[in-house]
Coordinates of C-alpha atoms in Angstrom, one line a residue:
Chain A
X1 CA 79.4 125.7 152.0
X2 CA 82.9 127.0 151.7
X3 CA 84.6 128.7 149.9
X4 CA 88.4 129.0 149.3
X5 CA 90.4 131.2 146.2
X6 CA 93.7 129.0 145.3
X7 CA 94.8 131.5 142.6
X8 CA 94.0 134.0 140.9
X9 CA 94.3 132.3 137.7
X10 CA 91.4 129.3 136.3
X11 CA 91.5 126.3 137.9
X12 CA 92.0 124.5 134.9
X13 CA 91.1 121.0 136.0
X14 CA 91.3 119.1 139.8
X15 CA 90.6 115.9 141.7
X16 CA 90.4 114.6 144.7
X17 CA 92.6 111.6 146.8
X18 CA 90.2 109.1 148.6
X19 CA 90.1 110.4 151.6
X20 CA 89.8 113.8 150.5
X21 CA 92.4 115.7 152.4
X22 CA 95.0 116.2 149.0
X23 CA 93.1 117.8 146.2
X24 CA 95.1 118.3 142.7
X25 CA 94.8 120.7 140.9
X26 CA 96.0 122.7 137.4
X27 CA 96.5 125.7 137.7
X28 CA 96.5 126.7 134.4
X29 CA 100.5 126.2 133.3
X30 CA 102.2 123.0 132.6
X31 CA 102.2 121.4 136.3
X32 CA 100.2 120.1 138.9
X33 CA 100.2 121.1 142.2
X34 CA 99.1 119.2 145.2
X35 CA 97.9 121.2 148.1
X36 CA 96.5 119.2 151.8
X37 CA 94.3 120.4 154.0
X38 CA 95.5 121.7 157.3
X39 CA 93.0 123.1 159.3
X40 CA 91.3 125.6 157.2
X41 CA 94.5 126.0 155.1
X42 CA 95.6 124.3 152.1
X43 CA 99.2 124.1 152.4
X44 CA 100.9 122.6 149.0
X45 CA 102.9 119.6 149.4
X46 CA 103.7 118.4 145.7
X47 CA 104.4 120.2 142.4
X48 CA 104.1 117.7 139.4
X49 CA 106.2 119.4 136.7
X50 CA 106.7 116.7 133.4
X51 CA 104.2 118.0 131.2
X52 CA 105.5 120.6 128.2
X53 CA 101.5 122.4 127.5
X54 CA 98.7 123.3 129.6
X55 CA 97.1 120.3 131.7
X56 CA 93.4 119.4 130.7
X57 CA 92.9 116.9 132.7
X58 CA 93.6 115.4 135.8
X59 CA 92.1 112.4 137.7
X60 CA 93.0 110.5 141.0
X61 CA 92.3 106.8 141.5
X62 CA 90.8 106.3 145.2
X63 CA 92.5 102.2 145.6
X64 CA 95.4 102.1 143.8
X65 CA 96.5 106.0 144.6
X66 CA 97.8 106.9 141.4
X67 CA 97.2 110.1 139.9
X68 CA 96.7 110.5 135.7
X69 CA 97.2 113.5 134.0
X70 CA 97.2 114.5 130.2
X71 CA 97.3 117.7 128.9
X72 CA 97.9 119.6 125.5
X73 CA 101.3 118.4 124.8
X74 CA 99.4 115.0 123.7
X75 CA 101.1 113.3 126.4
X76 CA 99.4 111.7 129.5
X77 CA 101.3 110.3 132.5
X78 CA 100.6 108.2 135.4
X79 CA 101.9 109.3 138.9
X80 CA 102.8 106.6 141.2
X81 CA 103.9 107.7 144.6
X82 CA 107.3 106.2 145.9
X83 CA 107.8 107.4 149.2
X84 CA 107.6 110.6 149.6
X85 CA 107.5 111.8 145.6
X86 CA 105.3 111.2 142.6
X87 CA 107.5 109.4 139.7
X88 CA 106.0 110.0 136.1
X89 CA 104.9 107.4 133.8
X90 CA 104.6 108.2 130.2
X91 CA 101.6 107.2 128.4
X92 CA 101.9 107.2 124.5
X93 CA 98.8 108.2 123.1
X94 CA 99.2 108.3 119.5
X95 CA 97.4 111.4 119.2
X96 CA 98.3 113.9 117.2
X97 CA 96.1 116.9 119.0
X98 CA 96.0 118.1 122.6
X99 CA 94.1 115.8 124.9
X100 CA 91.5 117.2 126.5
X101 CA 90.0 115.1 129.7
X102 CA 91.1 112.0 131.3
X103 CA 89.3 109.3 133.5
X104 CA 90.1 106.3 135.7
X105 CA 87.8 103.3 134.8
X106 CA 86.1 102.2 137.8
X107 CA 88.2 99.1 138.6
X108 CA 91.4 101.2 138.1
X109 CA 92.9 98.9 135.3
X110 CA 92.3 101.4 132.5
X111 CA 91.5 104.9 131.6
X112 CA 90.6 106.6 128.7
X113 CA 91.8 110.0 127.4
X114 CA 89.5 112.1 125.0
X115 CA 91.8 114.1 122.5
X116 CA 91.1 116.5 120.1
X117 CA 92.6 114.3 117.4
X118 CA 88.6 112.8 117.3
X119 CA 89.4 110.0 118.8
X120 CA 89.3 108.1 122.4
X121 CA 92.5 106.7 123.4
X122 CA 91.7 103.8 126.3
X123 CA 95.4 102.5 128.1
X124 CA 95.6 99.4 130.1
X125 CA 98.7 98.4 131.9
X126 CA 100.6 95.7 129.6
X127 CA 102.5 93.5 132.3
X128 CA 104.9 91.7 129.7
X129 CA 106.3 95.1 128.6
X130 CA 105.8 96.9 131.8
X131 CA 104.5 99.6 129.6
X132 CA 100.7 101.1 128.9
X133 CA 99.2 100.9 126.0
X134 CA 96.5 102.1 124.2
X135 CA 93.7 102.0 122.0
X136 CA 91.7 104.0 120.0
X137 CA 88.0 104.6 119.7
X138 CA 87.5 106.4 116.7
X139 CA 84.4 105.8 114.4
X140 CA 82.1 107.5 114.3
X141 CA 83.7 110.7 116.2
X142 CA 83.7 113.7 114.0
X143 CA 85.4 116.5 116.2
X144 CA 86.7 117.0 119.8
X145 CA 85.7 115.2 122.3
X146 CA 85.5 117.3 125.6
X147 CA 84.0 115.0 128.8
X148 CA 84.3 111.4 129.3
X149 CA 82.7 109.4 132.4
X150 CA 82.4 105.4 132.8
X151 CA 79.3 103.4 133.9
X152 CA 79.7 101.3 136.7
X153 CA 80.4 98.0 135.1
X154 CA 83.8 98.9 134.0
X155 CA 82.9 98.5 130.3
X156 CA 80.9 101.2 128.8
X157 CA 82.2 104.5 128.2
X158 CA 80.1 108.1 127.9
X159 CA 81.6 110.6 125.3
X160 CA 80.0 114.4 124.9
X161 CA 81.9 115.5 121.6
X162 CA 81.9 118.7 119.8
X163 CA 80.1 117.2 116.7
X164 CA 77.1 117.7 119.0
X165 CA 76.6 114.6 120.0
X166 CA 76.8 112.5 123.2
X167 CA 77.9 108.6 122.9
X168 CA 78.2 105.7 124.7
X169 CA 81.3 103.3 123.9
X170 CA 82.3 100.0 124.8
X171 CA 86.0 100.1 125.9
X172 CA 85.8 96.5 126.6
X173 CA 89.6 95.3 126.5
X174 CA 89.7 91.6 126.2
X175 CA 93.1 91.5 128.0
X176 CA 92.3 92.8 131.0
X177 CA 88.8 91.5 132.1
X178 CA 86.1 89.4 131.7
X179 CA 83.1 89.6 129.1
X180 CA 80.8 91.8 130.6
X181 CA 77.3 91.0 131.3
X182 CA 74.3 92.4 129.3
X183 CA 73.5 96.1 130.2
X184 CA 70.7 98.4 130.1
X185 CA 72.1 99.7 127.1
X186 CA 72.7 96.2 125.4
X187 CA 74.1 93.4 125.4
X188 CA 76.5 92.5 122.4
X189 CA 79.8 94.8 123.9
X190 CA 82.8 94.4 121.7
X191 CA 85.2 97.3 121.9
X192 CA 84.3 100.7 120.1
X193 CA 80.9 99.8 119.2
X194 CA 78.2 102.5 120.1
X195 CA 75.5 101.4 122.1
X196 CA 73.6 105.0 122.0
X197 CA 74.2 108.0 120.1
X198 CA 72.4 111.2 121.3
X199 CA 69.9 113.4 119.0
X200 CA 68.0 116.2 119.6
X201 CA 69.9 118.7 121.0
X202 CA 72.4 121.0 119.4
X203 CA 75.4 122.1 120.7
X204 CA 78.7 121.3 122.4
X205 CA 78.4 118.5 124.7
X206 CA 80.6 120.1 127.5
X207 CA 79.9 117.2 130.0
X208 CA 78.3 114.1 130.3
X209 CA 77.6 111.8 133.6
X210 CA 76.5 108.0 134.1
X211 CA 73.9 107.8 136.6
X212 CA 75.4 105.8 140.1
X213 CA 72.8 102.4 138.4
X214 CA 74.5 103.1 135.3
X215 CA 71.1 103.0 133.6
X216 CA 70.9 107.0 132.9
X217 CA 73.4 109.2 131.4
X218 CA 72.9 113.2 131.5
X219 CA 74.4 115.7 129.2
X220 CA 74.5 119.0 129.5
X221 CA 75.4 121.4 125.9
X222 CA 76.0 124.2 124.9
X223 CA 73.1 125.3 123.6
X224 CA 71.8 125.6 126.7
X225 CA 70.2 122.3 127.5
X226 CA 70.5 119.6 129.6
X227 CA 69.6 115.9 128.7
X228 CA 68.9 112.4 130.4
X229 CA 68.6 109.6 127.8
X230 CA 67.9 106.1 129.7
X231 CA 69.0 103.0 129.0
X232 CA 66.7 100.4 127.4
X233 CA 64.3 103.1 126.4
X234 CA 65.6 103.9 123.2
X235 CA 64.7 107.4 121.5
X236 CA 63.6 109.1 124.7
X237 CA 65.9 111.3 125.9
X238 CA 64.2 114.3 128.1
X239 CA 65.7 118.0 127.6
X240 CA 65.6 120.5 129.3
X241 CA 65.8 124.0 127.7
X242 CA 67.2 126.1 130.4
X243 CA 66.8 129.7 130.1
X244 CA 70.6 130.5 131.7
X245 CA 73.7 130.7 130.1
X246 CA 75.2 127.3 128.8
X247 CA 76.2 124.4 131.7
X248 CA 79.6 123.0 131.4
X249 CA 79.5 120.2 133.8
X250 CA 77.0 117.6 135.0
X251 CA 76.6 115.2 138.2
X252 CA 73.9 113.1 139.8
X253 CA 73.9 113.3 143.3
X254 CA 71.2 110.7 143.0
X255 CA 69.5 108.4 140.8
X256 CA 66.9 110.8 140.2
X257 CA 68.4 114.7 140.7
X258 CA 71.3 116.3 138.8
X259 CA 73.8 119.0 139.8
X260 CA 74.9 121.0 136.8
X261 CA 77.0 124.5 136.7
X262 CA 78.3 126.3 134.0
X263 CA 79.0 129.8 132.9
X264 CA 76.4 131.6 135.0
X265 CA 79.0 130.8 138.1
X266 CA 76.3 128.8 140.1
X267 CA 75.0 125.3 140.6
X268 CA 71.9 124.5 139.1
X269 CA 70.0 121.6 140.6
X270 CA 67.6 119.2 137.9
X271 CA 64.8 116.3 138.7
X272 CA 64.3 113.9 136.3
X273 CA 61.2 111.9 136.5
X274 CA 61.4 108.0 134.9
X275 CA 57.6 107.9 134.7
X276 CA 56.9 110.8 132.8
X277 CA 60.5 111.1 131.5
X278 CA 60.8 114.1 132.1
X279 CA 63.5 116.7 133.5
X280 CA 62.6 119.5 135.1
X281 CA 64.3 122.7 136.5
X282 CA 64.7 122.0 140.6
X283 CA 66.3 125.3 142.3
X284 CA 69.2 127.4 142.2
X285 CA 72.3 125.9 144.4
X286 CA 73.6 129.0 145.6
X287 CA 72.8 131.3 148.6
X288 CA 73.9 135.0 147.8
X289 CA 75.3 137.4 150.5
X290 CA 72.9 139.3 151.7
X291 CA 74.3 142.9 150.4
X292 CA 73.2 145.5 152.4
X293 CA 70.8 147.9 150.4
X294 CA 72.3 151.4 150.1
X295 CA 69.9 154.0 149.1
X296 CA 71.0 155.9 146.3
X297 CA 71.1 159.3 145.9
X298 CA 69.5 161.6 143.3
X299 CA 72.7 162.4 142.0
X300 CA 73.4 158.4 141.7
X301 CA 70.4 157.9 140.1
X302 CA 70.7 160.2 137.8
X303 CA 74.5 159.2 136.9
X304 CA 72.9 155.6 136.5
X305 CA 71.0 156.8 134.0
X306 CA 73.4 158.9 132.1
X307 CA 76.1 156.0 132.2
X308 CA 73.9 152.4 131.9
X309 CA 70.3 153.5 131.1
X310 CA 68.9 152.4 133.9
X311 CA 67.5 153.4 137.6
X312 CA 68.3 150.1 139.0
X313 CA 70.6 150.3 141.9
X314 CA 71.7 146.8 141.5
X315 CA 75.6 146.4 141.3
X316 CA 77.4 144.9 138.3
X317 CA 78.7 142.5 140.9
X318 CA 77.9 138.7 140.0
X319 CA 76.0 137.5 144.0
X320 CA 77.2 133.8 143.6
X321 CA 80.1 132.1 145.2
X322 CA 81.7 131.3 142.3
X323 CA 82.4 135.3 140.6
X324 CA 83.3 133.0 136.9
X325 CA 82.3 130.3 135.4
X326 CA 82.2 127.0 137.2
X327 CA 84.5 124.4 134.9
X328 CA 84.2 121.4 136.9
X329 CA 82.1 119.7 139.5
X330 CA 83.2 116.8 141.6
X331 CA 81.5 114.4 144.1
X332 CA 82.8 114.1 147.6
X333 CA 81.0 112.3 149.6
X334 CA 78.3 109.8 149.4
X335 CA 79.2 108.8 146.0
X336 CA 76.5 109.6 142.8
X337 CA 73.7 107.3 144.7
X338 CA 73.7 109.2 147.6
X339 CA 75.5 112.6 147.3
X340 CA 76.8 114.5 150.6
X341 CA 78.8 116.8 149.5
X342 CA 80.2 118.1 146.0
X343 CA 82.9 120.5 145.2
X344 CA 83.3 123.0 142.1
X345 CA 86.2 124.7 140.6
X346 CA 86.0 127.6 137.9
X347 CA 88.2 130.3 136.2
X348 CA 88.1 132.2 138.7
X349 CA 90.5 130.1 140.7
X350 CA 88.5 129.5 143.5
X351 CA 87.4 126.1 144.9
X352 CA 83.6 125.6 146.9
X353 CA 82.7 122.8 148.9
X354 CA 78.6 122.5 148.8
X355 CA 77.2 120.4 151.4
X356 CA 73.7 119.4 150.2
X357 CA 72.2 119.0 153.1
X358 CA 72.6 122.6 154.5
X359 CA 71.7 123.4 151.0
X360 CA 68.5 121.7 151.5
X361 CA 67.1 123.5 154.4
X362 CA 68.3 127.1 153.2
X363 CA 65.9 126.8 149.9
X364 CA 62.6 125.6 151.1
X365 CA 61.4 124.7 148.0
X366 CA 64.2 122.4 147.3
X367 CA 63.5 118.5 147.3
X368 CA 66.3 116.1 146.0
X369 CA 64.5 112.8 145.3
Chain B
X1 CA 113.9 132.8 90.3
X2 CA 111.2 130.1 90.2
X3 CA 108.6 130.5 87.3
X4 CA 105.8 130.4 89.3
X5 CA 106.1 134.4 90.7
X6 CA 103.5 135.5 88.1
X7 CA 100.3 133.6 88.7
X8 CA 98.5 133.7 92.2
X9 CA 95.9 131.4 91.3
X10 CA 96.3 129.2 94.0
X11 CA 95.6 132.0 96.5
X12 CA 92.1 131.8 96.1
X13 CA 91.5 127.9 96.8
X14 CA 89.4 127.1 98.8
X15 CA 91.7 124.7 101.0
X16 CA 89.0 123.6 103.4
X17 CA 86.8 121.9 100.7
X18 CA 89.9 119.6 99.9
X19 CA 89.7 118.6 103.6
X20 CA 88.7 114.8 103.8
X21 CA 88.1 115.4 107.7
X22 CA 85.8 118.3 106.7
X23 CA 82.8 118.1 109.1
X24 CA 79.7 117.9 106.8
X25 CA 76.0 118.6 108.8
X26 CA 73.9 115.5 108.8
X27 CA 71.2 116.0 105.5
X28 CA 67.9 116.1 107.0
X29 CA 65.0 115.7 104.4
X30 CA 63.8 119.3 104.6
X31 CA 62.5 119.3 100.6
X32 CA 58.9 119.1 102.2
X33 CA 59.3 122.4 104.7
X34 CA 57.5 124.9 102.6
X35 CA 57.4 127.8 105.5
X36 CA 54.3 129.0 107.1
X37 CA 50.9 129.2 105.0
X38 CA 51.1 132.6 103.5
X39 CA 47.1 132.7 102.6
X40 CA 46.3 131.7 106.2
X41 CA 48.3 134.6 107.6
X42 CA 47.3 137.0 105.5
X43 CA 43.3 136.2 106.3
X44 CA 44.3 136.5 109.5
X45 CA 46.1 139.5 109.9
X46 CA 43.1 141.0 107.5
X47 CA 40.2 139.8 110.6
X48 CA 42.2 141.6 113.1
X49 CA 43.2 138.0 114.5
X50 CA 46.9 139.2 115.7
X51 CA 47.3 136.4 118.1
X52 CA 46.1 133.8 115.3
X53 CA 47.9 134.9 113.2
X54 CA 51.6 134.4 115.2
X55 CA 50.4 131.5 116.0
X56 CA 50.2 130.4 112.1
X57 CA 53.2 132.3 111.2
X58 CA 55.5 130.1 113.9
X59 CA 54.0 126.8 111.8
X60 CA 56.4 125.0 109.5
X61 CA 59.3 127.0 109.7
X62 CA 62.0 126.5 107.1
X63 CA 64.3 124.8 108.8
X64 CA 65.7 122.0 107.6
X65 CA 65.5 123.5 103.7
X66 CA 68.5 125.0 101.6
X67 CA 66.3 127.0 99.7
X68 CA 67.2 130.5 100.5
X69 CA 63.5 131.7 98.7
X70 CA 61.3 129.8 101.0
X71 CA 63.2 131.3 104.3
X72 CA 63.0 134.7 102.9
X73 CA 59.6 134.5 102.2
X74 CA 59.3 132.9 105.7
X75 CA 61.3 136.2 107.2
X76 CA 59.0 139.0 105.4
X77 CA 55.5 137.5 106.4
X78 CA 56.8 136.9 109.9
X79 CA 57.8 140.1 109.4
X80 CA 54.7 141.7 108.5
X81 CA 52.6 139.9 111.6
X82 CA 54.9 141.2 114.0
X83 CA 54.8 144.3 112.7
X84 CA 50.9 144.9 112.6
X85 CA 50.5 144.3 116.4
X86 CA 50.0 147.1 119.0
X87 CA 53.4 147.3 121.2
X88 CA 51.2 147.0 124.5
X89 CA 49.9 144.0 123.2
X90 CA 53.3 142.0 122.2
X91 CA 53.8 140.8 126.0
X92 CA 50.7 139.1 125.8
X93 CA 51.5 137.5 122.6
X94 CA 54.7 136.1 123.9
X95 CA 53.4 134.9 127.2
X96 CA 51.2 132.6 124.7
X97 CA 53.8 130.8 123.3
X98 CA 55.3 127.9 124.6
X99 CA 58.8 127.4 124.9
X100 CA 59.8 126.2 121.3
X101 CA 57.7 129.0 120.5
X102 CA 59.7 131.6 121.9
X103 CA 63.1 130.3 120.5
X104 CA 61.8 129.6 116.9
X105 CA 60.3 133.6 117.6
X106 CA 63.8 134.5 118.6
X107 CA 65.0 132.7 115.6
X108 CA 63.3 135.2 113.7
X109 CA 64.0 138.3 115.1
X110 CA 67.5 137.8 114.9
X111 CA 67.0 137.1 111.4
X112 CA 65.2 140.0 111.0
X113 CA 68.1 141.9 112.5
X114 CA 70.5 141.0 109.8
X115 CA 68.4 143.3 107.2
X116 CA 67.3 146.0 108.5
X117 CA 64.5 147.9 106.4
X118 CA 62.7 151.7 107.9
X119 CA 61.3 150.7 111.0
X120 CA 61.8 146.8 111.3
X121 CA 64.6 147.2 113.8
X122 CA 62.8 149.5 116.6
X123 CA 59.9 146.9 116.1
X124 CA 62.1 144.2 116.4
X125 CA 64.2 145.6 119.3
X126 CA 60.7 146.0 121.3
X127 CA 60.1 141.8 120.6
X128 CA 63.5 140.7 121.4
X129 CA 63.0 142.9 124.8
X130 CA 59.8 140.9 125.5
X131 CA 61.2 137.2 124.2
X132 CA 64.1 137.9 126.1
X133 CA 62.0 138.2 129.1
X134 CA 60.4 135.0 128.5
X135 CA 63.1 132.8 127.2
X136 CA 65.9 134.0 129.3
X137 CA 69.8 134.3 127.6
X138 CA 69.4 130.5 126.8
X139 CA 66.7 131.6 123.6
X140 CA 70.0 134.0 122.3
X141 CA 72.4 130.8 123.0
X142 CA 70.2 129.0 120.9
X143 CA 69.8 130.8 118.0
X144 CA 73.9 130.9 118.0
X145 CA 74.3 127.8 118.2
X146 CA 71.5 126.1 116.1
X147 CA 73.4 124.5 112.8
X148 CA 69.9 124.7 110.9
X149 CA 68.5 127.9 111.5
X150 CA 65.0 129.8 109.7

């Protein structure tokens, strides 16, 4: 894995191009800057400056190459390149809060911005005016909603909120595409219905993920658990209470294992098991330096004691990659069926590239199914 | 000068109950949730049956109820089992509980925390040292972030 430090500020949101040599990023102000891989070095090519607040959200569509971004000024724009610059669009939301995350559907005709107005804004492209426009998903959302992620089929929208729950939408926009077939989460799709509605577990959703199928959506909340509801299989959703600080984000790298990472600054790897539905804790993703032991005097020992109440000659330095909490995770390579290698950014600025396999054979006990 | 200078009445509105986007918590039927059997317990405790005896005070806890009399009474017997065990045995105690166990335990504790009587917080302080253990910082998340709590 590798490991590089853009800033010194939180990384407040990236994404990646297609081919993965551009990554955008946030970093934390009102712009977006655009660094390529050179080498080793990331050299930045672009600044994106149109927003007035803080950018929450950024996401980059592979085909079509446009970046969109929204951010707390409860604006969102869509970057087209023209030559060798990236021209704004403005999106108007009609929200009257910041937004707070942003994603490309999977086709690339729409995306859908999740404000803290408590409502989803979806935006297709409207040819006749040349202009985007949106629409809003808003009953039955009672508070922010903070993650957003599409299934496969183009349609169906996943939305963790603050009111502690985590949904699923239809965003089916008549103008745009066809009726969509019948899913694993039902059939009847017109636009902001709710084909599932999480219970059970308390707490923030802070990120939510569609399985590569589609038929599985994971959760992970602040109250420290992790959840996989599946489609079809109504009122079974398997938690997980972990015993680590709250996860923020959530990804499967395949159909059946989850990467999550959150505030304890590393990546926690999950199995879920269909039969027994069932998640379960798989391993630790993160391989600490190997500090070299000092010994410690008995003057140290003795100061330890005075000052922290304890012998323990263990440093108050975190041994992860990451040294604060991990804010998003993104897939690289091999999409969510069959994931190569992922990437995480966190507050404190730094960006790491894990590459699953190596991560494989340094923890034995590891086994992504 | 307006009239109004004298009064300051409207100071003390509560503004937030006028809210019509006022998140209310979902009402779950919790009229049923009586607390843990305080009879059991207590015959319990009596025959020297520590272990039993957490294991009957963790039943039924008040959670879903808005009566502050059943979660007090709740608090004080919970109280009084945790309080009657030997400190080497509380680490066997907790490794008997299962997960939910150890978070409704937690639950407790830092109840308990909030009013302290004599001794109840040194007693206390040596369970939240052995739940800790067993639950991890994700038991403390929990019992910050549960919206219905004992």
């Amino acid at each position: 894995m590798s490991y590089h430090s853009f800033l010194l500020e939180p990384i407040s949101c990236h994404a990646w191009n297609k081919d993965r040599t551009q990554i955008a990023l946030c970093p934390n102000n009102h712009e977006v800057h655009i660094y390529k891989k050179d080498g080793s070095n990331w050299n930045k090519i672009h600044v994106l400056k149109e927003h007035n607040g803080q950018v929450t959200g950024i996401d980059w569509a592979p085909e079509s190459n446009r970046i969109v971004t929204c951010g707390t000024d409860r604006n969102a724009y869509v970057w087209t390149l023209k030559g060798d610059a990236w021209k704004p669009t403005l999106v108007i939301l009609r929200i009257n809060r910041a937004a707070r995350c942003v994603k490309w559907s999977p086709k690339e005709n729409k995306f859908a911005v999740g404000s803290g107005s408590r409502l989803i804004s979806v935006c297709y492209f409207e040819q006749d005016n040349d202009w985007w426009v949106c629409k809003h998903i808003k009953k039955p959302i009672r508070s922010t909603i903070l993650c957003l992620d599409w299934h496969p089929n183009n349609v169906l929208l996943a939305a963790g909120s603050c009111d502690f729950k985590c949904r699923i939408f239809s965003a089916y926009i008549k103008e745009v595409e066809e009726k969509p077939a019948p899913t694993a989460w039902g059939s009847k799709m017109p636009f902001g219905e709710v084909m599932f509605e999480s219970t059970g577990t308390a707490g923030w959703v802070h990120g939510v993920c569609f399985s590569d199928s589609g038929n599985r959506v994971a959760w992970a909340s602040h109250d420290s658990t992790v959840a996989v509801a599946e489609g079809g299989k109504t009122a079974v959703c398997a938690s997980l209470t972990s015993e680590t600080l709250p996860l923020l984000c959530v990804t499967f790298i395949t159909e059946n294992s989850l990467v999550a990472a959150g505030h304890d600054c590393y990546p926690v790897l999950f199995v879920y098991d269909s039969n027994k539905a069932a998640l379960s804790f798989g391993g630790k993703l993160d391989i600490p330096k190997q500090s070299a032991q000092k010994g410690m005097s008995a003057r140290e020992r003795f100061q330890n004691l005075d000052k922290k109440a304890t012998t323990d000659s263990k440093e108050a330095v975190l041994e992860s990659v990451h040294k604060n909490s991990i804010s998003q995770i993104s897939i690289l390579n091999g999409g969510k069926a069959q994931c190569a290698k992922f990437c995480t950014t966190g507050m404190d600025g730094g960006m790491t590239i894990w590459d699953v396999k190596t991560l494989e054979s340094a923890m034995k006990d590891l086994k992504i199914v | 000068m307006s009239k109004n200078t004298v009064s300051d009445r409207f100071r003390k509105v509560d503004v937030d109950e006028y809210d019509e986007n006022k998140f209310v918590d979902e009402e779950d039927g919790g009229e049923n949730q009586l607390g843990p059997d305080e009879a059991e317990v207590d015959s319990l405790i009596r025959s020297g049956n520590l272990m039993g005896a957490l294991q009957a005070v963790l039943k039924n806890p008040p959670i879903n109820t808005k009566n502050q009399n059943v979660k007090e009474r709740a608090e004080g017997l919970v109280l009084k089992v945790l309080s009657s065990f030997k400190t080497s045995d509380i680490e066997k105690a907790v490794q008997s509980l299962d997960k939910t166990g150890v978070d409704l335990l937690m639950k407790y504790i830092y109840r308990g925390f909030e009013k302290p009587s004599d001794n109840s917080s040194a007693i206390l302080l040596q369970w939240h040292e052995k739940a800790l253990s067993a639950g991890g910082v994700g038991s403390i998340v929990r019992v910050l972030t549960a919206r219905k709590t004992v």
